[in-house]
Coordinates of C-alpha atoms in Angstrom, one line a residue:
M1 CA -6.4 -41.3 -10.9
S2 CA -9.0 -39.1 -9.0
R3 CA -6.3 -36.4 -8.7
W4 CA -6.3 -36.1 -12.5
K5 CA -10.1 -35.8 -12.5
N6 CA -10.0 -33.0 -10.0
L7 CA -7.3 -31.2 -12.0
S8 CA -9.3 -31.6 -15.2
A9 CA -12.4 -30.1 -13.5
V10 CA -10.4 -27.1 -12.3
A11 CA -8.9 -26.6 -15.8
I12 CA -12.4 -26.7 -17.4
S13 CA -13.8 -24.2 -14.8
V14 CA -10.9 -21.8 -15.4
T15 CA -11.3 -22.1 -19.1
M16 CA -15.1 -21.4 -19.0
F17 CA -14.6 -18.5 -16.6
S18 CA -11.9 -17.0 -18.9
A19 CA -14.2 -17.4 -21.9
L20 CA -17.0 -15.6 -20.1
L21 CA -14.7 -12.7 -19.2
A22 CA -13.3 -12.5 -22.8
G23 CA -16.8 -12.3 -24.1
G24 CA -17.6 -9.2 -22.2
A25 CA -19.6 -10.8 -19.4
Q26 CA -18.9 -9.7 -15.9
A27 CA -18.5 -11.9 -12.9
V28 CA -21.2 -10.8 -10.4
P29 CA -21.5 -12.0 -6.8
Q30 CA -24.6 -13.9 -5.9
D31 CA -25.9 -11.3 -3.6
A32 CA -25.1 -8.3 -5.8
G33 CA -28.1 -6.4 -4.4
S34 CA -26.4 -6.0 -1.1
V35 CA -23.1 -4.8 -2.5
S36 CA -22.7 -1.0 -1.9
A37 CA -21.0 1.5 -4.2
Q38 CA -20.2 3.9 -1.3
A39 CA -16.8 5.6 -1.3
V40 CA -14.8 4.6 1.8
K41 CA -13.2 7.4 3.8
R42 CA -10.4 6.9 6.2
A43 CA -8.6 8.8 9.1
S44 CA -5.9 8.1 11.7
I45 CA -5.0 9.6 15.0
K46 CA -1.5 9.1 16.4
C47 CA -1.0 7.5 19.8
T48 CA 0.8 9.1 22.7
S49 CA 1.9 5.6 23.7
P50 CA 3.2 3.4 22.3
S51 CA 4.8 5.8 19.9
G52 CA 4.5 5.0 16.2
K53 CA 1.0 3.4 16.6
V54 CA -2.3 4.9 15.5
T55 CA -6.1 4.6 15.9
N56 CA -7.6 4.0 12.4
Y57 CA -11.1 5.0 11.4
S58 CA -13.2 4.3 8.3
W59 CA -16.7 5.1 7.2
G60 CA -18.9 5.0 4.1
D61 CA -19.9 8.2 2.3
G62 CA -23.5 7.3 1.4
S63 CA -26.1 8.3 3.9
Y64 CA -27.6 11.6 5.1
D65 CA -29.3 9.9 8.1
S66 CA -26.5 8.0 9.9
A67 CA -22.9 7.1 9.8
T68 CA -21.3 3.9 11.0
V69 CA -17.7 4.5 12.0
Y70 CA -15.3 1.4 12.1
F71 CA -12.3 1.8 14.4
N72 CA -9.2 -0.1 15.4
N73 CA -7.4 1.4 18.4
H74 CA -3.7 0.3 18.5
C75 CA -3.0 2.7 21.4
G76 CA -2.4 1.7 25.0
H77 CA -5.0 4.3 26.1
K78 CA -8.4 5.8 25.3
V79 CA -8.5 8.0 22.2
E80 CA -11.0 10.8 21.8
A81 CA -12.0 11.8 18.2
K82 CA -14.2 14.6 16.9
L83 CA -16.5 13.6 14.1
H84 CA -17.3 16.5 11.8
F85 CA -20.7 16.4 10.0
E86 CA -21.9 18.7 7.3
A87 CA -25.3 19.3 5.8
G88 CA -26.1 20.2 2.2
G89 CA -26.6 23.9 3.0
G90 CA -23.2 24.2 4.7
Q91 CA -24.4 23.8 8.3
T92 CA -22.0 21.8 10.5
T93 CA -22.2 19.8 13.7
T94 CA -19.8 17.6 15.6
R95 CA -20.0 14.5 17.8
C96 CA -17.5 12.9 20.1
M97 CA -16.3 9.3 19.9
V98 CA -14.1 7.7 22.6
T99 CA -12.5 4.3 22.0
N100 CA -10.6 2.2 24.6
G101 CA -7.0 1.2 24.0
G102 CA -6.5 -2.1 22.2
T103 CA -10.0 -2.4 20.9
K104 CA -11.7 -2.5 17.5
G105 CA -15.3 -2.3 16.5
K106 CA -18.0 0.0 15.1
K107 CA -20.2 2.8 16.4
K108 CA -23.3 4.2 14.6
F109 CA -24.2 7.9 14.8
S110 CA -27.7 9.1 13.8
V111 CA -27.4 12.6 12.5
T112 CA -30.4 13.4 10.2
R113 CA -29.6 15.4 7.0
Y114 CA -25.8 15.4 7.7
H115 CA -22.8 13.7 6.1
L116 CA -19.7 12.7 8.0
K117 CA -16.9 14.6 6.4
K118 CA -13.8 14.1 8.6
I119 CA -12.5 12.9 11.9
T120 CA -9.9 14.8 14.0
K121 CA -8.1 14.4 17.3
G122 CA -9.9 15.5 20.5
C123 CA -13.5 16.2 21.5

């Protein structure tokens, strides 16, 4: 009998949620203040071994003070990547990022007044 009570509660919850959405209301996460509207950029660098694998990178496009680069290195070796930063006036600078094979994580780069634009192979 309790199985039917649980099923009824789920059906009521789904119905109420559907009614909210149909009425134009939006479902908002509890901590909506911490949700960011940054565009996510991505890049990949091919491995020399094993062939067919890559190191993946991603970062948010929202700050002129720092950039946090997330990486997942599927290679069996270290991978060097050049990070290309650009300022509003067209000035550019680069930084080097080296990741060990078979690792993933994140690295923060503090480059005041510059945006991370792209990531390329080598340093």
